[in-house]
Coordinates of C-alpha atoms in Angstrom, one line a residue:
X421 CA 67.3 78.4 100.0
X422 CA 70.5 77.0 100.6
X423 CA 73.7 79.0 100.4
X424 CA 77.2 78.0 99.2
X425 CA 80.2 77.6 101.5
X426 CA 82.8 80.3 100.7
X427 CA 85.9 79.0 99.0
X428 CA 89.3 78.4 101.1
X429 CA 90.7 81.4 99.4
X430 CA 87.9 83.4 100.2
X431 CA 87.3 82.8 103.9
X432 CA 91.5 83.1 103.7
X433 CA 90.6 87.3 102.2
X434 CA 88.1 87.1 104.3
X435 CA 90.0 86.5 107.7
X436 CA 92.9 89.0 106.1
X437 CA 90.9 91.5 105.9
X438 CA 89.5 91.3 109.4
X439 CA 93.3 91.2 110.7
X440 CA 94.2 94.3 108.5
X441 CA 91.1 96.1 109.1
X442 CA 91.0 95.1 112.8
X443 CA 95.0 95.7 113.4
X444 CA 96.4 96.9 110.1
X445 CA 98.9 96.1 107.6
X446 CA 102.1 95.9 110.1
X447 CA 100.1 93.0 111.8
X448 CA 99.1 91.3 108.8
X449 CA 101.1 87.9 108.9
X450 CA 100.3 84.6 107.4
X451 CA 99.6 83.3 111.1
X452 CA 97.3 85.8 112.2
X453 CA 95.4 85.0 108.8
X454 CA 96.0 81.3 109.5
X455 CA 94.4 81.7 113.2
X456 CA 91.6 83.9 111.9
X457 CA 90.2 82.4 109.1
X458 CA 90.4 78.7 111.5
X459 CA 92.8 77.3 108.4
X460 CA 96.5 75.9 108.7
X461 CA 99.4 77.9 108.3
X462 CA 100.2 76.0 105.2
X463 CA 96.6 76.2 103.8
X464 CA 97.4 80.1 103.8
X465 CA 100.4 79.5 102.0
X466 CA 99.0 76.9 99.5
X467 CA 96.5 79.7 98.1
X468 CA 98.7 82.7 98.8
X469 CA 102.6 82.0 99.0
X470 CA 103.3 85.0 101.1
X471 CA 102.2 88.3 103.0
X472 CA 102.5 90.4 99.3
X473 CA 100.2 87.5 97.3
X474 CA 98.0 88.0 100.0
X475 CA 97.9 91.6 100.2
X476 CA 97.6 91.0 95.6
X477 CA 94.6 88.8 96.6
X478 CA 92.8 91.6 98.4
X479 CA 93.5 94.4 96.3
X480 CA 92.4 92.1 93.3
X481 CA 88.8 91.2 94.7
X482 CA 88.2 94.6 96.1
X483 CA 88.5 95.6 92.9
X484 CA 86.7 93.2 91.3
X485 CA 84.0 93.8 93.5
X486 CA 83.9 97.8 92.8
X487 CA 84.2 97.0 89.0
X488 CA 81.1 94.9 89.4
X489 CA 79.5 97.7 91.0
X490 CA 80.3 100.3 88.3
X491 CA 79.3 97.6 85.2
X492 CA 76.1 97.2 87.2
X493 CA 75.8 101.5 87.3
X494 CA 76.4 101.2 83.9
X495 CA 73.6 98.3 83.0
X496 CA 71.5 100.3 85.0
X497 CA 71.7 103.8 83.8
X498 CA 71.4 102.1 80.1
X499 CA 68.4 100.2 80.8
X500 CA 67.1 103.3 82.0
X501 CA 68.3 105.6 79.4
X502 CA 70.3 108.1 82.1
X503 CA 73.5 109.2 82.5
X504 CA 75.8 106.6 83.6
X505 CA 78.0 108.9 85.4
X506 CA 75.2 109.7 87.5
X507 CA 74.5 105.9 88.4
X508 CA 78.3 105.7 89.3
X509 CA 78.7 108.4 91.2
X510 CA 75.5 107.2 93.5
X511 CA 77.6 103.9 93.9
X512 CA 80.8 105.6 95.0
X513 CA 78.9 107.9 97.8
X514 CA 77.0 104.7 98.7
X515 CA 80.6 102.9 99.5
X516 CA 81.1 105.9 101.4
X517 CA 82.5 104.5 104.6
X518 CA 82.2 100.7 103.3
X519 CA 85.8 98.9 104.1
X520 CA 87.4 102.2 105.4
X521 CA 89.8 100.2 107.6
X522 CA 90.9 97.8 104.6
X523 CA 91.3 101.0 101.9
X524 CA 93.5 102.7 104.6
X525 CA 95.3 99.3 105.5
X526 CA 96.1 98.4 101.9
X527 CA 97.3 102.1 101.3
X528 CA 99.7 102.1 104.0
X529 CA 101.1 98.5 102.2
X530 CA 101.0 100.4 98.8
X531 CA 104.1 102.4 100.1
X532 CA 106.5 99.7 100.8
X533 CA 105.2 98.2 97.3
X534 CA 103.7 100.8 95.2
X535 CA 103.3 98.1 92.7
X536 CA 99.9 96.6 95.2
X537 CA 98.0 99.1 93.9
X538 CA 98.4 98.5 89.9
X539 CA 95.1 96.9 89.8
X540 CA 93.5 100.0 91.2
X541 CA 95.0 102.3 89.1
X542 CA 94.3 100.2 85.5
X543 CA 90.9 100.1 86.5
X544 CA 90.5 103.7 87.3
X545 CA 92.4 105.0 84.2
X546 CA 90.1 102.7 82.0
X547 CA 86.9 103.3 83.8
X548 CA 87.7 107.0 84.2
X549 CA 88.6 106.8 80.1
X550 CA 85.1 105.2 79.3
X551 CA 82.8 107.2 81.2
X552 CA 84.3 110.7 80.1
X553 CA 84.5 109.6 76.2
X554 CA 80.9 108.5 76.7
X555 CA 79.5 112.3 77.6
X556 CA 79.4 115.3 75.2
X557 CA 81.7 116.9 77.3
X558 CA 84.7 114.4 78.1
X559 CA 86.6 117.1 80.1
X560 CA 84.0 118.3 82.4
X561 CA 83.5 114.5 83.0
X562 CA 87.2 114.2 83.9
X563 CA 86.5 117.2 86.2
X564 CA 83.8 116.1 87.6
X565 CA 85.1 111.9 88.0
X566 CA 88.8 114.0 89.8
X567 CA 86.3 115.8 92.1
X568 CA 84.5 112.6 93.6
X569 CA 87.9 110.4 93.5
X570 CA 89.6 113.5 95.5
X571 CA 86.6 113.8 97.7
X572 CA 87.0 109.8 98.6
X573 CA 90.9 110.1 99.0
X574 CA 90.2 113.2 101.5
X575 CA 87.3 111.1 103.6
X576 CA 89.7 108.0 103.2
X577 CA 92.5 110.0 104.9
X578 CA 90.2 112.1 107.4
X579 CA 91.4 115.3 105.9
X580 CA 88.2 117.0 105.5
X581 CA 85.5 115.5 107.7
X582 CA 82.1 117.0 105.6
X583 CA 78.6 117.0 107.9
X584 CA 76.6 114.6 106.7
X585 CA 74.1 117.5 105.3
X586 CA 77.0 118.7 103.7
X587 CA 77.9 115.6 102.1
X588 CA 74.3 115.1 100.6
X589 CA 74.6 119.0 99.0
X590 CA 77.3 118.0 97.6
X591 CA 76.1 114.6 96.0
X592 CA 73.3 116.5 94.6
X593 CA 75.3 119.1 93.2
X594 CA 77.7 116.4 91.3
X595 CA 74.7 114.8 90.0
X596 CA 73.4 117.8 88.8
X597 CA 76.7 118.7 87.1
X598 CA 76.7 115.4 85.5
X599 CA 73.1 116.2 84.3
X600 CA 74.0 119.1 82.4
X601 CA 77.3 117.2 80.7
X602 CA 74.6 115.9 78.3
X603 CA 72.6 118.7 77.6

């Protein structure tokens, strides 16, 4: 089986998000991309004409990557005539630690440009939307959907580090909460 060579723009994320995971934001410069990803300066700027387009680009296919994750949750759970919420919040412990480095990296960015993080929030106020319109009880799903995104934001900024046992508990005990939206 052969396998397709990533695109110039993706080996460009790529390489940016090694710099900004590896040495965050602050070092994020179109030649440490350039020297990463083995590209020339100006093929960086071709595909992204500066350090905020590139920092656009990688907010825009992380979350094009976690909004293929939660359209394949929903698939899923339909296919198998369960809960969807369940299915998504299996998918959001299961990205647990997944790109740490880059969420805190693009965070930091977000507070010189608040506007990075648009993308983010438009898909979180639509998804968030969908999934509590689609249980009987919309706002214990809006409870329960502000429980898991605080309990990422808290991980994500080391407030609360939760023991591993802990962490399962309390997956199970969100999944059961979900369980009884619908009954």
């Amino acid at each position: 089986m052969t396998t397709s060579k990533p695109s110039t723009r993706d080996t460009i994320l790529d390489a940016a998000e090694t710099v900004v995971g590896r040495d965050g934001s602050r070092r994020l410069t179109i030649d440490a991309v350039a020297a990463e990803a083995c590209v020339s300066k100006g093929g960086v700027l071709y595909h992204f004409p500066n350090k905020i387009a590139l920092l656009k680009g990688m907010v825009e296919r992380m979350m094009a990557d976690i909004s293929q994750d939660f359209a394949n949750c929903e698939a899923a759970a339909h296919a198998a005539g369960e809960p969807p919420l369940v299915h998504v919040f299996n998918a959001m412990f299961d990205r647990h630690d997944e790109r740490k480095a880059l969420s805190m990296a693009l965070l930091a960015a977000s507070a010189e440009h608040p506007d990075l993080l648009d993308p983010a929030r438009d898909f979180m106020s639509s998804t968030f939307q969908r999934l509590s319109e689609d249980t009987p009880d919309p706002v214990g799903a809006r409870l329960l959907l502000l429980a898991m995104d605080g309990l990422k934001l808290s991980t994500l900024l080391g407030f609360d580090t939760i023991p591993e046992n802990q962490l399962t508990q309390i997956r199970d005990r969100l999944v059961r909460l979900t369980h009884e939206l619908y009954q």
